[in-house]
Amino acid sequence: MNTLRHDDASAATFRDALVDTLLANKMITSPLVERAFRTVPRHLFVVEGTPLEVTYNVDNSVAIKRDPDGVVISSTSAAYIQARMIEQAALGPGMSVLEIGSGGFNAALLAEIVGPQGRVVSVDIDAEVTDRARDLLKQTGYSDRVDVVLADAENPLLGLDEPFDAILVTVGAWDLAPAWLEHLSAGGTIVVPLRMNGITRVIGFRRERDHLVSTSSEVAGFVAMQGEGARDERVFLLPDRNGHHVKLRFEGEVPDAVNLLDGVLATERTEAWSGVTIKHGVSFADLHLWLAVSLPGFCKLAVDEGTDLAAERKGWFPFGMVHGDSFAYLAVRPIPEGGEAEFGARAYGAHGEAAAAAMVNQIQAWNRQARAVEPTFTYWPNGADRPEFGKDTAVMVKTHGVATISWSPAADATR
């Protein structure tokens, strides 16, 4: 229990200010969700000693537990994405909801929304997390409205025979477990942070016969799934001349000849520019997704201090691709006198020009085909009657099914 007991008036002031911000930014759109956020005391669920200004900041997640290396493995999510996910689930009084990934606070919000006639079950794989959640829910008056279950939700949950109207997955999932669909009612909604080649979208899916169709999506990052549903990245280190490293992180297929990159950082760097620009402060998160599903050899980058890339952080983004014996990464440069920046690629390797050109081609394709439209997502479980996918649909093969991402070809005419 968080024993840092701020006076009620002070906590309520911060809480109301948070909700006002969520409403103003249209992150909360329904009175039920607004009431829940004004009612549940978030500061009593976060780690002891967390300042109110951090607890009630719209963008702050708060770590609950870390592994021995200091990596966060459980957290209270940022308020904005908790609000958006609950809105995506379209919950109402009397509904039943399954939460996968416990912490206590989100379950209390759900209990407020579905009311005394509703049903909330919260599941987590970590006994320390579930014990903490039970304790906090009891001390805040929600223990009789939320059932907390210790289990790996990758498997069917024993004793839960009635299907749920909605499922909220609050951890990053590489795939959708068949057990989740078994627990979901016909026509039910599942909201899941789905990882697609290292890029996450929080997708609201509605069940339609034998598959799922997206109704909404949000940009956010989440702690990765543990247990049987975990999917680890593979990391390859590229040393520079000073013994520092650029790390290439692959969630999907790893290029067969990644060893050809040995010594690549000692080659002359090349670059190419796309002519595609963006105003400062405007999100281009869908470009990340486009590159993740369109570029063979896509990876994410991390760099050691001391590398050339570390010294140039404002000029690039951590998304790249391996192209034979070369690799390229997403770059940006300012446009003089315009308040805009231009996208491009920088590359290393004997065929760096080709690698940079391949990335630039996809930046331009995104600008023509996808920039003006929201992508739609579909999930086809194994055994579903899948259609033939068209050229405007990206297909990502998972363990238990196939996820597809589609952009409307009508966007091409606007660019």
Coordinates of C-alpha atoms in Angstrom, one line a residue:
M1 CA 0.0 0.0 0.0
N2 CA 1.3 3.5 -0.8
T3 CA 1.6 5.0 2.7
L4 CA 2.5 8.4 1.3
R5 CA -0.9 9.8 2.2
H6 CA -1.3 13.2 0.6
D7 CA -4.2 15.2 2.0
D8 CA -7.5 14.3 0.2
A9 CA -7.9 17.9 -1.1
S10 CA -4.5 17.9 -2.7
A11 CA -4.8 14.5 -4.4
A12 CA -8.3 15.4 -5.6
T13 CA -7.0 18.6 -7.1
F14 CA -4.3 16.7 -9.1
R15 CA -6.8 14.0 -10.1
D16 CA -9.4 16.5 -11.4
A17 CA -6.7 18.4 -13.3
L18 CA -5.7 15.1 -15.0
V19 CA -9.2 14.3 -15.9
D20 CA -9.7 17.8 -17.3
T21 CA -6.7 17.3 -19.5
L22 CA -7.9 13.9 -20.7
L23 CA -11.3 15.4 -21.6
A24 CA -9.7 18.4 -23.4
N25 CA -7.5 16.1 -25.5
K26 CA -10.5 13.8 -26.2
M27 CA -8.7 10.9 -24.5
I28 CA -11.8 10.5 -22.4
T29 CA -15.0 10.8 -24.4
S30 CA -17.7 9.2 -22.2
P31 CA -19.2 10.2 -18.9
L32 CA -18.8 6.7 -17.4
V33 CA -15.0 6.8 -18.0
E34 CA -14.8 10.4 -16.7
R35 CA -16.6 9.5 -13.5
A36 CA -14.3 6.5 -12.9
F37 CA -11.1 8.5 -13.3
R38 CA -12.4 11.2 -11.0
T39 CA -13.3 8.5 -8.4
V40 CA -10.5 6.0 -8.2
P41 CA -7.5 7.3 -6.2
R42 CA -4.5 6.5 -8.5
H43 CA -2.0 7.8 -5.9
L44 CA -2.9 4.9 -3.6
F45 CA -2.0 2.3 -6.3
V46 CA 1.4 3.6 -7.4
V47 CA 4.7 2.9 -5.7
E48 CA 5.2 4.5 -2.3
G49 CA 6.8 7.9 -2.5
T50 CA 5.7 8.7 -6.0
P51 CA 5.0 12.5 -6.2
L52 CA 1.5 13.5 -7.0
E53 CA 2.7 15.5 -10.0
V54 CA 4.2 12.3 -11.4
T55 CA 1.3 10.1 -10.4
Y56 CA -1.3 12.3 -12.1
N57 CA 0.7 13.3 -15.1
V58 CA -1.1 12.3 -18.3
D59 CA 1.9 10.7 -19.9
N60 CA 3.7 9.0 -16.9
S61 CA 3.8 5.3 -16.4
V62 CA 5.0 4.3 -12.9
A63 CA 7.1 1.1 -12.5
I64 CA 5.8 -1.5 -10.1
K65 CA 8.5 -4.1 -10.4
R66 CA 11.9 -4.5 -12.2
D67 CA 13.9 -7.6 -13.1
P68 CA 17.5 -8.0 -11.8
D69 CA 18.8 -6.0 -14.7
G70 CA 16.6 -3.0 -13.9
V71 CA 14.2 -3.6 -16.8
V72 CA 10.5 -2.8 -15.9
I73 CA 8.4 -5.9 -15.9
S74 CA 5.2 -4.5 -14.3
S75 CA 3.9 -1.0 -14.2
T76 CA 0.9 1.3 -13.8
S77 CA 0.3 2.5 -17.3
A78 CA 0.2 6.1 -18.3
A79 CA -3.3 7.6 -17.6
Y80 CA -3.9 8.6 -21.3
I81 CA -3.6 5.0 -22.6
Q82 CA -5.6 3.5 -19.7
A83 CA -8.4 6.0 -20.7
R84 CA -8.1 5.2 -24.4
M85 CA -8.1 1.5 -23.9
I86 CA -11.2 1.6 -21.7
E87 CA -12.9 3.8 -24.3
Q88 CA -11.8 1.4 -27.0
A89 CA -13.5 -1.5 -25.1
A90 CA -16.8 0.4 -25.1
L91 CA -17.7 -0.8 -21.6
G92 CA -21.0 -0.2 -19.8
P93 CA -22.9 -1.1 -16.6
G94 CA -23.5 -4.8 -16.1
M95 CA -20.8 -6.0 -18.6
S96 CA -18.1 -8.5 -17.9
V97 CA -14.4 -7.8 -18.6
L98 CA -11.2 -9.8 -18.3
E99 CA -8.0 -7.8 -17.7
I100 CA -4.7 -9.6 -18.6
G101 CA -1.9 -8.0 -16.6
S102 CA -2.6 -6.8 -13.1
G103 CA -1.7 -3.8 -11.1
G104 CA -4.9 -2.9 -9.3
F105 CA -5.7 0.7 -10.5
N106 CA -6.9 -0.2 -13.9
A107 CA -9.1 -3.0 -12.5
A108 CA -10.6 -0.5 -10.1
L109 CA -11.5 1.8 -13.0
L110 CA -13.1 -1.1 -14.8
A111 CA -15.1 -2.0 -11.6
E112 CA -16.4 1.6 -11.4
I113 CA -17.5 1.5 -15.0
V114 CA -19.3 -1.9 -15.1
G115 CA -20.8 -1.3 -11.7
P116 CA -22.1 -3.7 -9.0
Q117 CA -23.9 -5.9 -11.6
G118 CA -20.8 -6.2 -13.7
R119 CA -17.9 -8.6 -13.5
V120 CA -14.1 -7.9 -13.5
V121 CA -11.4 -10.5 -13.4
S122 CA -7.7 -9.5 -13.4
V123 CA -5.0 -12.0 -14.3
D124 CA -1.3 -11.9 -13.9
I125 CA 1.6 -14.4 -14.1
D126 CA 3.5 -12.9 -11.2
A127 CA 2.5 -13.8 -7.7
E128 CA 4.1 -10.7 -6.2
V129 CA 2.1 -8.6 -8.6
T130 CA -1.2 -10.3 -7.9
D131 CA -0.6 -10.2 -4.1
R132 CA 0.0 -6.5 -4.3
A133 CA -3.1 -5.9 -6.5
R134 CA -5.3 -7.8 -4.0
D135 CA -4.0 -5.9 -1.1
L136 CA -4.5 -2.5 -2.8
L137 CA -7.9 -3.4 -4.0
K138 CA -8.9 -4.5 -0.5
Q139 CA -7.6 -1.3 1.1
T140 CA -9.3 0.9 -1.4
G141 CA -12.7 -0.9 -1.2
Y142 CA -12.7 -2.8 -4.5
S143 CA -11.8 -6.3 -3.4
D144 CA -15.4 -7.5 -3.6
R145 CA -15.8 -6.2 -7.1
V146 CA -12.6 -7.5 -8.7
D147 CA -11.4 -11.2 -8.8
V148 CA -7.6 -11.3 -9.0
V149 CA -6.2 -14.6 -10.5
L150 CA -2.6 -15.9 -10.5
A151 CA -2.1 -17.6 -13.9
D152 CA -0.4 -17.5 -17.2
A153 CA -3.2 -16.2 -19.4
E154 CA -1.7 -17.8 -22.5
N155 CA -3.7 -20.8 -21.4
P156 CA -7.4 -21.1 -20.7
L157 CA -8.4 -19.9 -17.3
L158 CA -10.0 -22.6 -15.1
G159 CA -13.4 -21.8 -13.7
L160 CA -14.2 -19.0 -16.1
D161 CA -17.0 -20.7 -18.0
E162 CA -19.0 -17.6 -19.0
P163 CA -17.5 -15.6 -21.9
F164 CA -16.5 -12.0 -21.4
D165 CA -18.0 -9.0 -23.2
A166 CA -14.5 -7.5 -23.4
I167 CA -10.9 -8.4 -22.8
L168 CA -8.2 -5.7 -22.1
V169 CA -4.6 -6.9 -22.5
T170 CA -2.3 -4.5 -20.6
V171 CA 1.0 -6.0 -21.7
G172 CA 2.7 -6.0 -25.1
A173 CA 1.6 -9.1 -27.0
W174 CA 3.4 -10.5 -30.1
D175 CA 0.4 -12.7 -30.8
L176 CA -3.2 -13.3 -29.6
A177 CA -3.5 -16.5 -27.6
P178 CA -6.3 -18.9 -28.6
A179 CA -7.4 -18.9 -25.0
W180 CA -8.3 -15.2 -25.2
L181 CA -10.6 -15.8 -28.1
E182 CA -12.1 -18.8 -26.2
H183 CA -13.0 -16.4 -23.3
L184 CA -14.4 -13.7 -25.6
S185 CA -18.1 -13.6 -26.3
A186 CA -19.6 -13.6 -29.9
G187 CA -19.4 -9.9 -30.9
G188 CA -17.1 -9.1 -28.0
T189 CA -14.2 -6.7 -28.1
I190 CA -10.6 -7.3 -27.3
V191 CA -8.2 -4.4 -26.8
V192 CA -4.5 -5.5 -27.2
P193 CA -1.1 -3.8 -27.6
L194 CA -0.1 -5.9 -30.6
R195 CA 3.6 -5.9 -31.5
M196 CA 4.3 -5.9 -35.2
N197 CA 7.9 -6.3 -36.0
G198 CA 8.9 -4.2 -33.0
I199 CA 6.2 -1.5 -33.5
T200 CA 3.2 -1.6 -31.1
R201 CA -0.3 -0.5 -31.7
V202 CA -3.1 -0.7 -29.1
I203 CA -5.8 -2.1 -31.3
G204 CA -9.5 -2.5 -30.4
F205 CA -10.7 -5.6 -32.2
R206 CA -14.3 -6.7 -32.6
R207 CA -15.1 -10.3 -33.2
E208 CA -16.8 -11.0 -36.6
R209 CA -17.5 -14.7 -37.1
D210 CA -14.2 -16.5 -37.4
H211 CA -11.9 -13.4 -37.3
L212 CA -11.3 -10.0 -35.6
V213 CA -11.6 -6.6 -37.2
S214 CA -10.2 -3.4 -35.8
T215 CA -12.5 -0.6 -34.6
S216 CA -9.8 1.7 -33.3
S217 CA -6.0 2.0 -32.7
E218 CA -3.7 4.0 -30.5
V219 CA 0.0 4.6 -30.3
A220 CA 1.6 3.4 -27.1
G221 CA 4.4 1.2 -25.6
F222 CA 3.9 -1.5 -23.0
V223 CA 5.9 -3.9 -20.9
A224 CA 6.4 -7.1 -22.8
M225 CA 4.4 -10.3 -22.2
Q226 CA 5.9 -12.9 -19.9
G227 CA 5.4 -16.6 -19.8
E228 CA 4.4 -18.8 -22.8
G229 CA 3.4 -15.8 -24.8
A230 CA 6.8 -14.1 -24.5
R231 CA 8.7 -13.2 -27.7
D232 CA 12.3 -12.2 -27.2
E233 CA 14.2 -9.9 -29.5
R234 CA 17.5 -11.0 -31.1
V235 CA 20.2 -8.4 -30.7
F236 CA 23.3 -8.1 -32.9
L237 CA 26.2 -5.8 -32.0
L238 CA 28.1 -3.8 -34.6
P239 CA 31.4 -2.5 -33.1
D240 CA 32.8 0.8 -34.2
R241 CA 36.5 1.7 -34.4
N242 CA 36.6 2.7 -30.7
G243 CA 34.9 -0.5 -29.4
H244 CA 31.5 1.1 -28.9
H245 CA 28.4 -0.6 -30.4
V246 CA 25.4 0.0 -32.5
K247 CA 22.8 -2.6 -31.6
L248 CA 20.4 -4.0 -34.2
R249 CA 17.3 -5.4 -32.5
F250 CA 15.1 -7.9 -34.5
E251 CA 11.7 -9.1 -33.4
G252 CA 10.9 -10.7 -36.8
E253 CA 13.0 -12.6 -39.2
V254 CA 16.8 -12.1 -38.9
P255 CA 18.6 -11.7 -42.2
D256 CA 20.5 -14.9 -43.1
A257 CA 23.8 -13.2 -43.7
V258 CA 23.9 -10.7 -40.8
N259 CA 27.5 -11.6 -40.3
L260 CA 28.3 -9.7 -43.5
L261 CA 27.9 -6.6 -41.4
D262 CA 31.2 -7.2 -39.5
G263 CA 33.3 -4.0 -39.8
V264 CA 30.4 -2.1 -41.5
L265 CA 30.8 0.9 -39.3
A266 CA 34.3 1.4 -40.6
T267 CA 33.0 2.1 -44.1
E268 CA 32.1 5.5 -45.5
R269 CA 28.6 6.6 -44.6
T270 CA 26.2 7.5 -47.4
E271 CA 22.8 9.2 -47.4
A272 CA 19.8 9.8 -49.5
W273 CA 16.8 12.2 -49.1
S274 CA 13.2 11.6 -50.0
G275 CA 11.7 15.0 -50.6
V276 CA 9.0 14.1 -48.0
T277 CA 8.7 16.7 -45.3
I278 CA 6.8 17.1 -42.0
K279 CA 6.2 20.1 -39.8
H280 CA 7.9 20.2 -36.4
G281 CA 5.7 18.7 -33.7
V282 CA 3.5 16.6 -36.0
S283 CA 3.4 12.9 -35.3
F284 CA 4.6 10.5 -37.9
A285 CA 4.2 7.3 -35.9
D286 CA 2.4 5.6 -38.9
L287 CA 5.6 5.9 -40.9
H288 CA 7.3 3.7 -38.3
L289 CA 4.6 1.1 -38.8
W290 CA 4.8 1.3 -42.6
L291 CA 8.5 0.7 -42.5
A292 CA 8.2 -2.2 -40.0
V293 CA 5.8 -4.1 -42.3
S294 CA 7.2 -3.0 -45.7
L295 CA 11.0 -3.2 -45.4
P296 CA 12.8 -6.6 -45.5
G297 CA 15.4 -6.7 -42.8
F298 CA 13.6 -4.1 -40.6
C299 CA 15.1 -3.6 -37.2
K300 CA 15.2 -1.2 -34.3
L301 CA 18.5 0.5 -33.3
A302 CA 20.1 1.3 -30.0
V303 CA 23.5 2.9 -29.6
D304 CA 26.3 3.2 -27.1
E305 CA 27.5 6.5 -25.9
G306 CA 30.7 7.4 -27.8
T307 CA 29.4 6.2 -31.2
D308 CA 28.9 8.6 -34.1
L309 CA 25.2 8.0 -34.0
A310 CA 25.0 8.9 -30.3
A311 CA 26.5 12.3 -31.1
E312 CA 23.9 12.9 -33.8
R313 CA 20.7 11.8 -31.9
K314 CA 18.6 14.7 -33.1
G315 CA 19.2 13.7 -36.7
W316 CA 17.9 10.2 -36.8
F317 CA 15.3 7.8 -35.4
P318 CA 15.8 4.2 -34.1
F319 CA 14.4 2.4 -37.1
G320 CA 16.6 0.7 -39.6
M321 CA 17.0 -2.1 -42.1
V322 CA 19.7 -4.6 -43.1
H323 CA 20.3 -4.8 -46.8
G324 CA 22.8 -7.6 -47.6
D325 CA 26.2 -6.4 -46.4
S326 CA 24.9 -2.9 -45.5
F327 CA 22.4 -1.3 -43.2
A328 CA 20.4 2.0 -43.3
Y329 CA 18.5 4.0 -40.7
L330 CA 15.8 6.6 -40.7
A331 CA 17.2 10.1 -40.8
V332 CA 15.9 13.6 -40.7
R333 CA 17.3 17.1 -41.6
P334 CA 15.8 20.5 -41.1
I335 CA 14.5 22.5 -44.0
P336 CA 15.9 26.1 -43.8
E337 CA 13.3 28.8 -43.2
G338 CA 10.4 26.5 -43.1
G339 CA 9.8 25.0 -39.7
E340 CA 9.8 21.6 -41.4
A341 CA 12.1 18.6 -41.6
E342 CA 12.8 16.2 -44.5
F343 CA 12.9 12.4 -44.1
G344 CA 15.8 10.4 -45.6
A345 CA 18.2 7.6 -44.8
R346 CA 21.8 7.2 -43.9
A347 CA 23.7 4.0 -44.5
Y348 CA 26.9 2.1 -44.0
G349 CA 28.4 -0.7 -46.0
A350 CA 29.7 -1.5 -49.5
H351 CA 26.1 -1.2 -50.8
G352 CA 25.0 1.6 -48.5
E353 CA 23.6 3.6 -51.4
A354 CA 21.3 0.8 -52.3
A355 CA 20.2 0.4 -48.7
A356 CA 19.5 4.1 -48.3
A357 CA 17.6 4.1 -51.6
A358 CA 15.4 1.2 -50.5
M359 CA 14.4 3.0 -47.3
V360 CA 13.8 6.3 -49.2
N361 CA 11.6 4.4 -51.6
Q362 CA 9.4 3.2 -48.8
I363 CA 9.2 6.7 -47.2
Q364 CA 7.9 8.0 -50.5
A365 CA 5.5 5.1 -50.8
W366 CA 4.1 5.9 -47.3
N367 CA 3.7 9.5 -48.3
R368 CA 1.7 8.5 -51.5
Q369 CA -0.3 5.6 -50.2
A370 CA -0.8 5.8 -46.4
R371 CA 0.0 9.2 -44.9
A372 CA -3.5 10.5 -45.2
V373 CA -5.4 7.5 -43.8
E374 CA -5.6 5.5 -40.7
P375 CA -4.6 1.8 -41.1
T376 CA -7.1 -0.9 -40.4
F377 CA -6.1 -4.2 -38.8
T378 CA -7.5 -7.7 -39.0
Y379 CA -6.6 -10.9 -37.2
W380 CA -7.2 -14.3 -38.7
P381 CA -6.8 -17.2 -36.2
N382 CA -5.4 -20.4 -37.5
G383 CA -8.2 -22.3 -39.1
A384 CA -10.2 -19.2 -40.2
D385 CA -11.4 -18.9 -43.7
R386 CA -8.9 -16.3 -44.9
P387 CA -9.4 -14.4 -48.2
E388 CA -6.8 -13.6 -50.8
F389 CA -4.9 -10.5 -49.5
G390 CA -4.4 -7.7 -52.0
K391 CA -1.3 -5.8 -52.7
D392 CA -2.3 -2.9 -50.4
T393 CA -2.4 -5.3 -47.4
A394 CA 0.7 -6.2 -45.3
V395 CA 0.6 -9.7 -43.8
M396 CA 2.4 -10.6 -40.6
V397 CA 2.5 -14.4 -39.8
K398 CA 2.2 -15.1 -36.1
T399 CA 2.2 -18.4 -34.2
H400 CA -1.6 -18.7 -33.7
G401 CA -2.8 -16.7 -36.7
V402 CA -2.1 -13.9 -39.2
A403 CA -2.4 -10.2 -38.6
T404 CA -3.0 -7.9 -41.6
I405 CA -2.6 -4.1 -42.0
S406 CA -4.4 -2.3 -44.8
W407 CA -4.2 1.2 -46.1
S408 CA -6.7 2.7 -48.5
P409 CA -5.4 3.0 -52.0
A410 CA -7.5 6.2 -52.3
A411 CA -4.8 8.0 -50.4
D412 CA -2.6 7.7 -53.4
A413 CA -4.7 10.3 -55.3
T414 CA -4.2 12.9 -52.7
R415 CA -0.4 13.1 -52.8

